[in-house]
Short mmCIF file of C-alpha atoms in Angstrom, two decimals:
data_model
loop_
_atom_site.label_atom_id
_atom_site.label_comp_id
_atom_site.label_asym_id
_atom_site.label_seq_id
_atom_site.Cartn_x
_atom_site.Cartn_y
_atom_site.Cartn_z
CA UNK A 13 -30.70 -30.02 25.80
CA UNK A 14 -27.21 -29.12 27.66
CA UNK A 15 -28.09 -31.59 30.70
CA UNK A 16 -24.20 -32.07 30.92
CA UNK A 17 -23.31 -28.42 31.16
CA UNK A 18 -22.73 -27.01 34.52
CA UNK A 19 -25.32 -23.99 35.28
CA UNK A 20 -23.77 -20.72 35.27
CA UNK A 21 -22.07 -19.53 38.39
CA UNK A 22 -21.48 -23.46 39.39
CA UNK A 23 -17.66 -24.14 38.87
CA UNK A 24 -15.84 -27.01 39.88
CA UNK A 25 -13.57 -26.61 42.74
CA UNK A 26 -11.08 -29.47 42.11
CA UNK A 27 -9.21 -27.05 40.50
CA UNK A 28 -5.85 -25.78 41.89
CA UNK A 29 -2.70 -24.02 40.83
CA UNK A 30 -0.77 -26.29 42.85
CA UNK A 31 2.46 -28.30 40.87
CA UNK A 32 1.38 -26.32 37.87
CA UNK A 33 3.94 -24.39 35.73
CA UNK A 34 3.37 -20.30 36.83
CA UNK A 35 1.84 -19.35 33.25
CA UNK A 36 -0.50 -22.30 33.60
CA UNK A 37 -2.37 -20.86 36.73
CA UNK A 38 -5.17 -19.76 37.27
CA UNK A 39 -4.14 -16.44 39.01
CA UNK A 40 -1.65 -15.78 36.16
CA UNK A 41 -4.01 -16.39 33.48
CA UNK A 42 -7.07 -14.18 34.85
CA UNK A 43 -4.03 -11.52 35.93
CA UNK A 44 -2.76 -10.94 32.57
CA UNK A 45 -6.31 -11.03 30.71
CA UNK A 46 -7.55 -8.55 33.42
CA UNK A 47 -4.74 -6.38 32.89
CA UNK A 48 -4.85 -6.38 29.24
CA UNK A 49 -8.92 -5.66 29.65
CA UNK A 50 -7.90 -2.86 31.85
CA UNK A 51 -5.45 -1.12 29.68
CA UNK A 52 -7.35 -1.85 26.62
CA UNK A 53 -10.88 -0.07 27.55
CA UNK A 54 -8.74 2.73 29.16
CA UNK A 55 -6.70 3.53 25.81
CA UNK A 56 -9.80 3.31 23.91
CA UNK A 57 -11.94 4.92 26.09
CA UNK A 58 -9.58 7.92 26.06
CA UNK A 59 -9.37 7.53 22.41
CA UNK A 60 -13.56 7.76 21.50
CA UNK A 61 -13.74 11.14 24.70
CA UNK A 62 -11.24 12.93 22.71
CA UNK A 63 -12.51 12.44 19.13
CA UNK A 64 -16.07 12.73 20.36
CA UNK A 65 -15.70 15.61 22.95
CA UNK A 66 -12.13 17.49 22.09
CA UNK A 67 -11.53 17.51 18.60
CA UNK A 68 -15.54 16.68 17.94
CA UNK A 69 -14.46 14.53 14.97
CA UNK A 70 -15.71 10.64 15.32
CA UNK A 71 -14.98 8.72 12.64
CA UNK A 72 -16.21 4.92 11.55
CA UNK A 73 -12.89 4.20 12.68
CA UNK A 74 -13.96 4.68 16.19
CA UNK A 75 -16.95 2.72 16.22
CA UNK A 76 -15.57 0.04 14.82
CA UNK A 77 -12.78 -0.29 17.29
CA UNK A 78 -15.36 0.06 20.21
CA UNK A 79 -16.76 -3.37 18.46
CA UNK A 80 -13.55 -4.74 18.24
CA UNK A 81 -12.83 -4.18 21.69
CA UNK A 82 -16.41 -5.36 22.72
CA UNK A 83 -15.45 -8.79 20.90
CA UNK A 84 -12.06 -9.20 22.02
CA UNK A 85 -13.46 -8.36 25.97
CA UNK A 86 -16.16 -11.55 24.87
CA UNK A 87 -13.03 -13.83 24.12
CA UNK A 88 -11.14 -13.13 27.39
CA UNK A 89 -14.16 -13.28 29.25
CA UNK A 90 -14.50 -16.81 27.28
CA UNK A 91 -10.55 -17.73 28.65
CA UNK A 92 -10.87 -16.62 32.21
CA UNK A 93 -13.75 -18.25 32.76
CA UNK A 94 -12.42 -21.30 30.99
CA UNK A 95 -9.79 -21.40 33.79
CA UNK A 96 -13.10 -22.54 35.93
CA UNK A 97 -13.45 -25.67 33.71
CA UNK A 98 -9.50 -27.29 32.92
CA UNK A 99 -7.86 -24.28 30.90
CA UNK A 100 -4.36 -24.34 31.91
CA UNK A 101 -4.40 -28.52 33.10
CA UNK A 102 -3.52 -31.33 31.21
CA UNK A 103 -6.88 -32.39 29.20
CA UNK A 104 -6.37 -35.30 30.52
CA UNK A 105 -7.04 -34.69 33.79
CA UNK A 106 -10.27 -32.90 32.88
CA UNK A 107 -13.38 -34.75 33.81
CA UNK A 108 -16.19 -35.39 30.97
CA UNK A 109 -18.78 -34.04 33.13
CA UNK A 110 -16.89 -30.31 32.90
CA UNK A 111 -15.43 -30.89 28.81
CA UNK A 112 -18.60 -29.84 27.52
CA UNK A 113 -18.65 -26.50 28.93
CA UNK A 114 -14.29 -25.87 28.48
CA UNK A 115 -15.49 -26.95 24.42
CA UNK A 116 -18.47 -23.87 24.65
CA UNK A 117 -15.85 -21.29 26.50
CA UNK A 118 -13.40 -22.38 24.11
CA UNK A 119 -15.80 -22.01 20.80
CA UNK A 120 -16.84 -18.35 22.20
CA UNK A 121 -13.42 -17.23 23.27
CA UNK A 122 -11.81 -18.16 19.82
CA UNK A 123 -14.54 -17.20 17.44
CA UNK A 124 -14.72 -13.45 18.92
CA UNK A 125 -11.18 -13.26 19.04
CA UNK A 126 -11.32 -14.09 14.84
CA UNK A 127 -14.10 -11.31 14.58
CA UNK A 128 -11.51 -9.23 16.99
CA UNK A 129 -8.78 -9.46 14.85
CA UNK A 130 -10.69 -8.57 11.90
CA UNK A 131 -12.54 -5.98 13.92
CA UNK A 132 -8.90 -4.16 14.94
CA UNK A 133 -7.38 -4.28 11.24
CA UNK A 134 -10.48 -2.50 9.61
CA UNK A 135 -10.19 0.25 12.20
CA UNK A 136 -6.68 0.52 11.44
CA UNK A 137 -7.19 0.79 7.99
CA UNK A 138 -10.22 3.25 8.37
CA UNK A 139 -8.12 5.21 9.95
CA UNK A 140 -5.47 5.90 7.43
CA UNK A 141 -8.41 6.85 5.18
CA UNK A 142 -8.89 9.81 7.86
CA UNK A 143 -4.97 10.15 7.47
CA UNK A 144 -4.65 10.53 3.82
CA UNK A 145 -7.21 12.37 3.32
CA UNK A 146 -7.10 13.83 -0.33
CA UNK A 147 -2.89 13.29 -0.65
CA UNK A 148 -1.34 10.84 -2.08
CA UNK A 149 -4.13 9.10 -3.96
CA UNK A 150 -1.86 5.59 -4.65
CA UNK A 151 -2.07 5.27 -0.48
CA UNK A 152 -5.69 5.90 -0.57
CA UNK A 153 -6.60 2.92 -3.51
CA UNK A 154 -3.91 0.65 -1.49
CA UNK A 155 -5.55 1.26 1.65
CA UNK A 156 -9.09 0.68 0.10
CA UNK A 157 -8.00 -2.62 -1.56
CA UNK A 158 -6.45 -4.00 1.44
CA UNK A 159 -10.37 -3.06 3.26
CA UNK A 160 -12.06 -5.17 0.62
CA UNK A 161 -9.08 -7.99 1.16
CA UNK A 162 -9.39 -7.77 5.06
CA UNK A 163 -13.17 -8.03 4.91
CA UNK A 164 -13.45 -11.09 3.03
CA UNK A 165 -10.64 -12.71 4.89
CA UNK A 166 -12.20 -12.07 8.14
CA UNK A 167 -15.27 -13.19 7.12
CA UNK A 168 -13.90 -15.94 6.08
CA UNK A 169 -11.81 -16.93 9.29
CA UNK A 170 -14.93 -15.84 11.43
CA UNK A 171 -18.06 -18.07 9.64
CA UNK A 172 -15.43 -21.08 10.27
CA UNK A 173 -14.75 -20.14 13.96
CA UNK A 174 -18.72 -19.09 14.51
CA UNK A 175 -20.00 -22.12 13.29
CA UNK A 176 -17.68 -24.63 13.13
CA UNK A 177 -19.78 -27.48 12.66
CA UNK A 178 -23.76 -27.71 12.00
CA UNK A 179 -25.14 -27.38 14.13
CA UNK A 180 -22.89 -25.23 16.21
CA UNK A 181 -23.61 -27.54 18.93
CA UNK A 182 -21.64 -30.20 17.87
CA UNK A 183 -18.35 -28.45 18.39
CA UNK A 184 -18.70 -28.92 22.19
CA UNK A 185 -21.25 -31.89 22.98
CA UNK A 186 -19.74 -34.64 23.74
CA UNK A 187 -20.84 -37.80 22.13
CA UNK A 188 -22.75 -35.91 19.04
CA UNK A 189 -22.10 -37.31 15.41
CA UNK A 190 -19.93 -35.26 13.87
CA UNK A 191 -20.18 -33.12 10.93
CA UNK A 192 -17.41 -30.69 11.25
CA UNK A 193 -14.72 -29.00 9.68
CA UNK A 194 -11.89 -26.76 10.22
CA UNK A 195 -11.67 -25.69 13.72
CA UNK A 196 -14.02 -28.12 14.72
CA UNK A 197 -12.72 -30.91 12.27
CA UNK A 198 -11.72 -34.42 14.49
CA UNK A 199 -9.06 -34.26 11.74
CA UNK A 200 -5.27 -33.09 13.33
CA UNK A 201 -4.18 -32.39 10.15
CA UNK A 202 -7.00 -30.24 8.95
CA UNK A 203 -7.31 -28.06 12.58
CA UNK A 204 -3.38 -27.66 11.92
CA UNK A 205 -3.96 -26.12 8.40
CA UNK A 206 -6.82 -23.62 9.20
CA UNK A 207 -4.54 -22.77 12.40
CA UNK A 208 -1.21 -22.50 10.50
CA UNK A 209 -3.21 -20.52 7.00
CA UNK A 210 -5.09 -18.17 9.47
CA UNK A 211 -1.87 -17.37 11.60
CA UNK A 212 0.47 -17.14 8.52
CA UNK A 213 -2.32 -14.38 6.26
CA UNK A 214 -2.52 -12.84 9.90
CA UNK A 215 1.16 -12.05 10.02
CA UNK A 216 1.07 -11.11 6.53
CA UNK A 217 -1.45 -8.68 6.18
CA UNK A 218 -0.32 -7.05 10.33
CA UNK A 219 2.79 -6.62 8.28
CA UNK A 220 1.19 -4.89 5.02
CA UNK A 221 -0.96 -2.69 7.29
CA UNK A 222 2.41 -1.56 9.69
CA UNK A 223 4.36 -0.63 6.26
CA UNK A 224 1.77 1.37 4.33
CA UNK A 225 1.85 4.56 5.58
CA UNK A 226 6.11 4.72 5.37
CA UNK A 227 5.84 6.80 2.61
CA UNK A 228 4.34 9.67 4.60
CA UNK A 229 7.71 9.70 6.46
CA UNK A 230 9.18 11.22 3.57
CA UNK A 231 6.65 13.44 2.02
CA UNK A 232 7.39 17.03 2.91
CA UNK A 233 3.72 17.99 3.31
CA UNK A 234 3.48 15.62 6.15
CA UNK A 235 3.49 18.00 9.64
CA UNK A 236 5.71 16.61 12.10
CA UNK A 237 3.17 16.15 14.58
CA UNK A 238 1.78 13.08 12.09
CA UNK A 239 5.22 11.76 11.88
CA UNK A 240 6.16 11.17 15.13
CA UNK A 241 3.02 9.36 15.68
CA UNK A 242 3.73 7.25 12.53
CA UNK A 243 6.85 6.63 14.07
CA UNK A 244 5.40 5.98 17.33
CA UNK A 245 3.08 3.82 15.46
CA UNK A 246 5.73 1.48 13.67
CA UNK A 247 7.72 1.13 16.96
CA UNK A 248 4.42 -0.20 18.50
CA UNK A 249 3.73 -2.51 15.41
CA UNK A 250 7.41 -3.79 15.28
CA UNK A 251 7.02 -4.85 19.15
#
């Protein structure tokens, strides 16, 4: 059915880093995703010992940012190993016989990243239910709106990036009649406004979700221990 893809393991080897620009590589691109992979399960690792063994509190929080981080691992995964098939050349210089397989790396690597994102705000958000707790009940119906919004939007952005077209398959075999739309629309214009709507809500609602738990900054009852990690929080955020 995929007689055109190359079997796993196989990858071309007329690809070189040579007269490319330095973030175009190869060893730059599988450097910075390896780095970021390394740092991310470390930070989160460290996160689930100490709520599961230390302070013996796991929350849904946690498991939910364990599948974000599962997801987001699947997308990298998806860009390093497109670097096997053309990622970081010009397309044109990509032969047909390896385009099938950059269009399947590509698919996976951007629909996990859509479930990622979702994935990471929801845990976010899960976790300021832990925060809150049973003060200031306005924060609490904010925070539970904004997991109702957050859901539906990242199903949303997710159904379009897992299935693309119908079947799925036609998003990345070459020569297949088309009956696409949105990411996998052969319309510019319509890729360019799922790209630009899913980027712009993105910004909107990181912002939302950095902002809501000011207020906490200023309520006496908050300890400073929770404050400076707010703080330390919003600094992160505003990076």
């Amino acid at each position: 059915m995929y007689g055109n893809l190359t079997r796993a393991g196989e990858f071309p080897s007329h690809y070189t880093d040579e007269g490319l620009p330095f973030e175009n590589r190869k060893s730059t691109i599988v450097g910075v995703i390896a780095s970021g992979l390394v740092v991310a399960w470390f930070c989160v690792g460290l996160r689930i010992f100490v709520r599961v063994r230390i302070v013996r509190a796991p929350g849904w929080d946690d498991a939910v940012v364990l599948l974000a981080l599962l997801a987001g691992s699947a997308s990298a995964i998806g860009l390093a190993l497109g670097t096997n098939y053309g990622l970081g050349h010009p397309f044109r210089e990509v032969p047909d016989s390896d385009r099938e397989m950059f269009f399947l790396l590509f698919y996976m690597s951007n629909a996990s990243f859509s479930t990622s994102n979702a994935l990471v705000k929801l845990s976010i958000l899960l976790q300021y239910l832990r925060l809150f707790k049973d003060r200031m009940r306005n924060l609490r119906v904010a925070t539970t709106v904004l997991i109702v919004i957050v859901s539906i939007w990242g199903f949303a952005f997710s159904f379009m990036a897992w299935f693309p077209c119908f079947p799925v398959q036609q998003f990345y075999r070459l020569g297949s009649e088309s009956n696409c739309y949105g990411y996998g629309s052969t319309n510019s214009m319509e890729v360019y406004n799922v790209v630009v709507s899913s980027n712009a809500t993105n910004m909107a609602l990181d912002f939302i979700i950095l902002v809501l738990p000011i207020p906490l900054l200023f309520s006496d009852d908050t300890i400073r221990r929770t404050k400076l990690g707010l703080m330390g929080l919003l600094f992160i955020g505003a990076l």
